[in-house]
């Protein structure tokens, strides 16, 4: 089990995980236990810090007037912010995993994909203007798109941040 215990010498709580292994005699009766105790405090602190950063980033993303999205190498949406949901007219869970062609008319989707491919071919940030359908009209968006790369520099997707400049 996991629990929090006060540190015996400092005014702080420590997170521990404990496992108990019973020792049985020849009759099968429990005579004692071996306890394996691990201090998880550093890991728990790191997890809490990561969770707090994720809450902060989500708050920033969901309260910005810009459209923010991430797609994988196959063009499937990995992440969208609330503004993107408003523009597309679908909820996050209806967008994630879908491709550009599944969400937009062919002509619009083809233009988006062309820009995505330019960014991936150049492997650098680019600024492009894109037309996006919104409430029955086309809006002009200024989009900064950049490749997402892993620690080895291998691209795994694309991110875009778009602002309405109509």
PDB file of C-alpha atoms in Angstrom:
ATOM      1  CA  UNK A   1       0.000   0.000   0.000  1.00  0.00           C
ATOM      2  CA  UNK A   2       0.972   3.641  -0.352  1.00  0.00           C
ATOM      3  CA  UNK A   3       0.601   6.201   2.402  1.00  0.00           C
ATOM      4  CA  UNK A   4       1.945   9.498   3.697  1.00  0.00           C
ATOM      5  CA  UNK A   5       3.790   9.602   6.992  1.00  0.00           C
ATOM      6  CA  UNK A   6       5.368  12.457   8.925  1.00  0.00           C
ATOM      7  CA  UNK A   7       9.167  12.518   8.766  1.00  0.00           C
ATOM      8  CA  UNK A   8      10.547  11.603  12.221  1.00  0.00           C
ATOM      9  CA  UNK A   9      12.988  14.552  12.364  1.00  0.00           C
ATOM     10  CA  UNK A  10      11.704  17.174   9.907  1.00  0.00           C
ATOM     11  CA  UNK A  11       8.384  18.931   9.588  1.00  0.00           C
ATOM     12  CA  UNK A  12       7.360  17.299   6.319  1.00  0.00           C
ATOM     13  CA  UNK A  13       5.316  14.413   4.994  1.00  0.00           C
ATOM     14  CA  UNK A  14       6.977  11.532   3.164  1.00  0.00           C
ATOM     15  CA  UNK A  15       5.246   9.245   0.676  1.00  0.00           C
ATOM     16  CA  UNK A  16       6.026   5.580   1.144  1.00  0.00           C
ATOM     17  CA  UNK A  17       5.024   2.314  -0.484  1.00  0.00           C
ATOM     18  CA  UNK A  18       5.035  -0.746   1.717  1.00  0.00           C
ATOM     19  CA  UNK A  19       4.716  -4.421   0.904  1.00  0.00           C
ATOM     20  CA  UNK A  20       4.483  -7.107   3.543  1.00  0.00           C
ATOM     21  CA  UNK A  21       5.454 -10.721   2.951  1.00  0.00           C
ATOM     22  CA  UNK A  22       4.238 -13.189   5.592  1.00  0.00           C
ATOM     23  CA  UNK A  23       6.539 -15.892   6.978  1.00  0.00           C
ATOM     24  CA  UNK A  24       4.795 -19.173   7.726  1.00  0.00           C
ATOM     25  CA  UNK A  25       5.949 -22.113   9.787  1.00  0.00           C
ATOM     26  CA  UNK A  26       5.574 -25.757   8.745  1.00  0.00           C
ATOM     27  CA  UNK A  27       1.985 -25.770  10.047  1.00  0.00           C
ATOM     28  CA  UNK A  28       1.127 -22.840   7.770  1.00  0.00           C
ATOM     29  CA  UNK A  29       0.808 -20.389  10.639  1.00  0.00           C
ATOM     30  CA  UNK A  30       2.112 -16.864  10.180  1.00  0.00           C
ATOM     31  CA  UNK A  31       5.091 -16.257  12.438  1.00  0.00           C
ATOM     32  CA  UNK A  32       6.157 -12.860  11.147  1.00  0.00           C
ATOM     33  CA  UNK A  33       6.522 -10.561   8.184  1.00  0.00           C
ATOM     34  CA  UNK A  34       9.170  -9.072   6.014  1.00  0.00           C
ATOM     35  CA  UNK A  35       8.395  -5.480   5.139  1.00  0.00           C
ATOM     36  CA  UNK A  36       9.673  -3.848   1.963  1.00  0.00           C
ATOM     37  CA  UNK A  37       9.413  -0.087   2.277  1.00  0.00           C
ATOM     38  CA  UNK A  38      10.258   2.375  -0.463  1.00  0.00           C
ATOM     39  CA  UNK A  39      10.320   6.172  -0.136  1.00  0.00           C
ATOM     40  CA  UNK A  40       8.328   7.620  -3.055  1.00  0.00           C
ATOM     41  CA  UNK A  41       8.549  11.248  -1.945  1.00  0.00           C
ATOM     42  CA  UNK A  42      10.829  12.485  -4.738  1.00  0.00           C
ATOM     43  CA  UNK A  43       8.731  10.744  -7.409  1.00  0.00           C
ATOM     44  CA  UNK A  44       5.471  12.069  -5.939  1.00  0.00           C
ATOM     45  CA  UNK A  45       6.881  15.599  -5.772  1.00  0.00           C
ATOM     46  CA  UNK A  46       7.958  15.378  -9.431  1.00  0.00           C
ATOM     47  CA  UNK A  47       4.504  14.024 -10.417  1.00  0.00           C
ATOM     48  CA  UNK A  48       2.795  16.896  -8.578  1.00  0.00           C
ATOM     49  CA  UNK A  49       5.048  19.450 -10.313  1.00  0.00           C
ATOM     50  CA  UNK A  50       4.299  17.927 -13.726  1.00  0.00           C
ATOM     51  CA  UNK A  51       0.563  17.918 -12.992  1.00  0.00           C
ATOM     52  CA  UNK A  52       0.716  21.589 -11.953  1.00  0.00           C
ATOM     53  CA  UNK A  53       2.590  22.526 -15.154  1.00  0.00           C
ATOM     54  CA  UNK A  54       0.011  20.628 -17.206  1.00  0.00           C
ATOM     55  CA  UNK A  55      -2.811  22.546 -15.461  1.00  0.00           C
ATOM     56  CA  UNK A  56      -1.029  25.844 -16.160  1.00  0.00           C
ATOM     57  CA  UNK A  57      -0.446  25.012 -19.850  1.00  0.00           C
ATOM     58  CA  UNK A  58      -4.047  23.836 -20.269  1.00  0.00           C
ATOM     59  CA  UNK A  59      -5.283  27.077 -18.733  1.00  0.00           C
ATOM     60  CA  UNK A  60      -3.105  29.126 -21.090  1.00  0.00           C
ATOM     61  CA  UNK A  61      -4.167  27.088 -24.122  1.00  0.00           C
ATOM     62  CA  UNK A  62      -7.868  27.193 -23.313  1.00  0.00           C
ATOM     63  CA  UNK A  63      -7.966  30.916 -22.570  1.00  0.00           C
ATOM     64  CA  UNK A  64      -6.014  32.224 -25.540  1.00  0.00           C
ATOM     65  CA  UNK A  65      -7.904  33.677 -28.516  1.00  0.00           C
ATOM     66  CA  UNK A  66      -5.532  31.800 -30.844  1.00  0.00           C
ATOM     67  CA  UNK A  67      -6.267  28.406 -32.358  1.00  0.00           C
ATOM     68  CA  UNK A  68      -3.728  25.808 -31.219  1.00  0.00           C
ATOM     69  CA  UNK A  69      -3.388  22.297 -32.616  1.00  0.00           C
ATOM     70  CA  UNK A  70      -0.968  19.387 -32.818  1.00  0.00           C
ATOM     71  CA  UNK A  71      -1.034  16.645 -35.467  1.00  0.00           C
ATOM     72  CA  UNK A  72       0.968  13.452 -35.913  1.00  0.00           C
ATOM     73  CA  UNK A  73       2.924  12.528 -39.046  1.00  0.00           C
ATOM     74  CA  UNK A  74      -0.219  11.025 -40.601  1.00  0.00           C
ATOM     75  CA  UNK A  75      -2.118  14.290 -40.103  1.00  0.00           C
ATOM     76  CA  UNK A  76      -4.316  13.045 -37.236  1.00  0.00           C
ATOM     77  CA  UNK A  77      -5.106  15.629 -34.583  1.00  0.00           C
ATOM     78  CA  UNK A  78      -3.398  14.915 -31.269  1.00  0.00           C
ATOM     79  CA  UNK A  79      -4.429  18.045 -29.391  1.00  0.00           C
ATOM     80  CA  UNK A  80      -6.663  21.064 -29.912  1.00  0.00           C
ATOM     81  CA  UNK A  81      -7.569  23.938 -27.637  1.00  0.00           C
ATOM     82  CA  UNK A  82     -11.054  25.298 -26.891  1.00  0.00           C
ATOM     83  CA  UNK A  83     -10.814  27.988 -29.583  1.00  0.00           C
ATOM     84  CA  UNK A  84     -10.132  25.248 -32.145  1.00  0.00           C
ATOM     85  CA  UNK A  85     -13.248  23.430 -30.916  1.00  0.00           C
ATOM     86  CA  UNK A  86     -15.272  26.623 -31.470  1.00  0.00           C
ATOM     87  CA  UNK A  87     -13.927  27.104 -35.005  1.00  0.00           C
ATOM     88  CA  UNK A  88     -14.458  23.504 -36.098  1.00  0.00           C
ATOM     89  CA  UNK A  89     -17.755  23.239 -34.226  1.00  0.00           C
ATOM     90  CA  UNK A  90     -16.922  19.893 -32.616  1.00  0.00           C
ATOM     91  CA  UNK A  91     -15.821  18.838 -29.142  1.00  0.00           C
ATOM     92  CA  UNK A  92     -12.229  17.815 -28.447  1.00  0.00           C
ATOM     93  CA  UNK A  93     -13.085  14.114 -28.302  1.00  0.00           C
ATOM     94  CA  UNK A  94     -14.743  14.380 -31.752  1.00  0.00           C
ATOM     95  CA  UNK A  95     -11.605  15.985 -33.244  1.00  0.00           C
ATOM     96  CA  UNK A  96      -8.758  13.994 -31.676  1.00  0.00           C
ATOM     97  CA  UNK A  97      -7.677  11.114 -33.909  1.00  0.00           C
ATOM     98  CA  UNK A  98      -9.383  12.538 -36.991  1.00  0.00           C
ATOM     99  CA  UNK A  99      -7.512  13.771 -40.074  1.00  0.00           C
ATOM    100  CA  UNK A 100      -7.816  17.156 -41.713  1.00  0.00           C
ATOM    101  CA  UNK A 101      -9.831  15.611 -44.569  1.00  0.00           C
ATOM    102  CA  UNK A 102     -12.326  14.179 -42.070  1.00  0.00           C
ATOM    103  CA  UNK A 103     -12.934  17.617 -40.547  1.00  0.00           C
ATOM    104  CA  UNK A 104     -12.768  20.099 -43.428  1.00  0.00           C
ATOM    105  CA  UNK A 105     -13.952  20.368 -47.021  1.00  0.00           C
ATOM    106  CA  UNK A 106     -11.475  18.838 -49.494  1.00  0.00           C
ATOM    107  CA  UNK A 107     -10.178  22.130 -50.932  1.00  0.00           C
ATOM    108  CA  UNK A 108      -9.527  23.584 -47.465  1.00  0.00           C
ATOM    109  CA  UNK A 109      -8.027  20.318 -46.168  1.00  0.00           C
ATOM    110  CA  UNK A 110      -5.695  20.062 -49.185  1.00  0.00           C
ATOM    111  CA  UNK A 111      -4.370  23.572 -48.479  1.00  0.00           C
ATOM    112  CA  UNK A 112      -3.797  22.730 -44.794  1.00  0.00           C
ATOM    113  CA  UNK A 113      -1.952  19.540 -45.721  1.00  0.00           C
ATOM    114  CA  UNK A 114       0.205  21.390 -48.241  1.00  0.00           C
ATOM    115  CA  UNK A 115       1.326  23.767 -45.482  1.00  0.00           C
ATOM    116  CA  UNK A 116       1.925  20.879 -43.072  1.00  0.00           C
ATOM    117  CA  UNK A 117       4.104  19.154 -45.659  1.00  0.00           C
ATOM    118  CA  UNK A 118       6.113  22.330 -46.289  1.00  0.00           C
ATOM    119  CA  UNK A 119       6.893  22.572 -42.573  1.00  0.00           C
ATOM    120  CA  UNK A 120       7.855  18.894 -42.367  1.00  0.00           C
ATOM    121  CA  UNK A 121      10.022  19.069 -45.502  1.00  0.00           C
ATOM    122  CA  UNK A 122      11.887  22.153 -44.279  1.00  0.00           C
ATOM    123  CA  UNK A 123      11.877  21.087 -40.602  1.00  0.00           C
ATOM    124  CA  UNK A 124      11.548  24.687 -39.500  1.00  0.00           C
ATOM    125  CA  UNK A 125       8.839  27.077 -38.371  1.00  0.00           C
ATOM    126  CA  UNK A 126       6.844  28.790 -41.083  1.00  0.00           C
ATOM    127  CA  UNK A 127       4.198  31.473 -41.159  1.00  0.00           C
ATOM    128  CA  UNK A 128       1.302  30.923 -43.581  1.00  0.00           C
ATOM    129  CA  UNK A 129      -2.107  32.425 -44.297  1.00  0.00           C
ATOM    130  CA  UNK A 130      -4.968  29.961 -44.420  1.00  0.00           C
ATOM    131  CA  UNK A 131      -8.676  30.192 -45.133  1.00  0.00           C
ATOM    132  CA  UNK A 132     -10.841  28.539 -42.480  1.00  0.00           C
ATOM    133  CA  UNK A 133     -14.616  28.062 -42.711  1.00  0.00           C
ATOM    134  CA  UNK A 134     -16.430  29.608 -39.741  1.00  0.00           C
ATOM    135  CA  UNK A 135     -20.173  30.064 -39.360  1.00  0.00           C
ATOM    136  CA  UNK A 136     -20.798  29.891 -43.096  1.00  0.00           C
ATOM    137  CA  UNK A 137     -17.999  32.258 -44.126  1.00  0.00           C
ATOM    138  CA  UNK A 138     -14.284  31.957 -44.779  1.00  0.00           C
ATOM    139  CA  UNK A 139     -11.926  33.601 -42.292  1.00  0.00           C
ATOM    140  CA  UNK A 140      -8.269  34.395 -42.997  1.00  0.00           C
ATOM    141  CA  UNK A 141      -5.934  32.991 -40.367  1.00  0.00           C
ATOM    142  CA  UNK A 142      -2.257  33.759 -39.875  1.00  0.00           C
ATOM    143  CA  UNK A 143      -0.739  30.478 -38.758  1.00  0.00           C
ATOM    144  CA  UNK A 144       2.690  29.803 -37.322  1.00  0.00           C
ATOM    145  CA  UNK A 145       3.439  26.120 -37.799  1.00  0.00           C
ATOM    146  CA  UNK A 146       6.493  24.242 -36.624  1.00  0.00           C
ATOM    147  CA  UNK A 147       7.677  20.639 -36.517  1.00  0.00           C
ATOM    148  CA  UNK A 148       7.558  18.677 -33.282  1.00  0.00           C
ATOM    149  CA  UNK A 149      10.754  16.709 -32.791  1.00  0.00           C
ATOM    150  CA  UNK A 150      11.838  14.157 -30.200  1.00  0.00           C
ATOM    151  CA  UNK A 151      15.079  14.369 -28.198  1.00  0.00           C
ATOM    152  CA  UNK A 152      16.998  12.862 -31.135  1.00  0.00           C
ATOM    153  CA  UNK A 153      15.682  15.516 -33.526  1.00  0.00           C
ATOM    154  CA  UNK A 154      13.354  13.084 -35.317  1.00  0.00           C
ATOM    155  CA  UNK A 155      10.070  14.766 -36.299  1.00  0.00           C
ATOM    156  CA  UNK A 156       6.905  13.156 -34.964  1.00  0.00           C
ATOM    157  CA  UNK A 157       4.316  15.807 -35.732  1.00  0.00           C
ATOM    158  CA  UNK A 158       3.426  19.419 -36.296  1.00  0.00           C
ATOM    159  CA  UNK A 159       2.073  22.194 -34.100  1.00  0.00           C
ATOM    160  CA  UNK A 160       0.205  25.280 -35.238  1.00  0.00           C
ATOM    161  CA  UNK A 161      -0.906  28.490 -33.593  1.00  0.00           C
ATOM    162  CA  UNK A 162      -3.349  30.522 -35.669  1.00  0.00           C
ATOM    163  CA  UNK A 163      -4.865  33.989 -35.279  1.00  0.00           C
ATOM    164  CA  UNK A 164      -7.834  35.412 -37.171  1.00  0.00           C
ATOM    165  CA  UNK A 165      -6.615  38.351 -39.304  1.00  0.00           C
ATOM    166  CA  UNK A 166      -9.714  38.682 -41.490  1.00  0.00           C
TER     167      UNK A 166
END
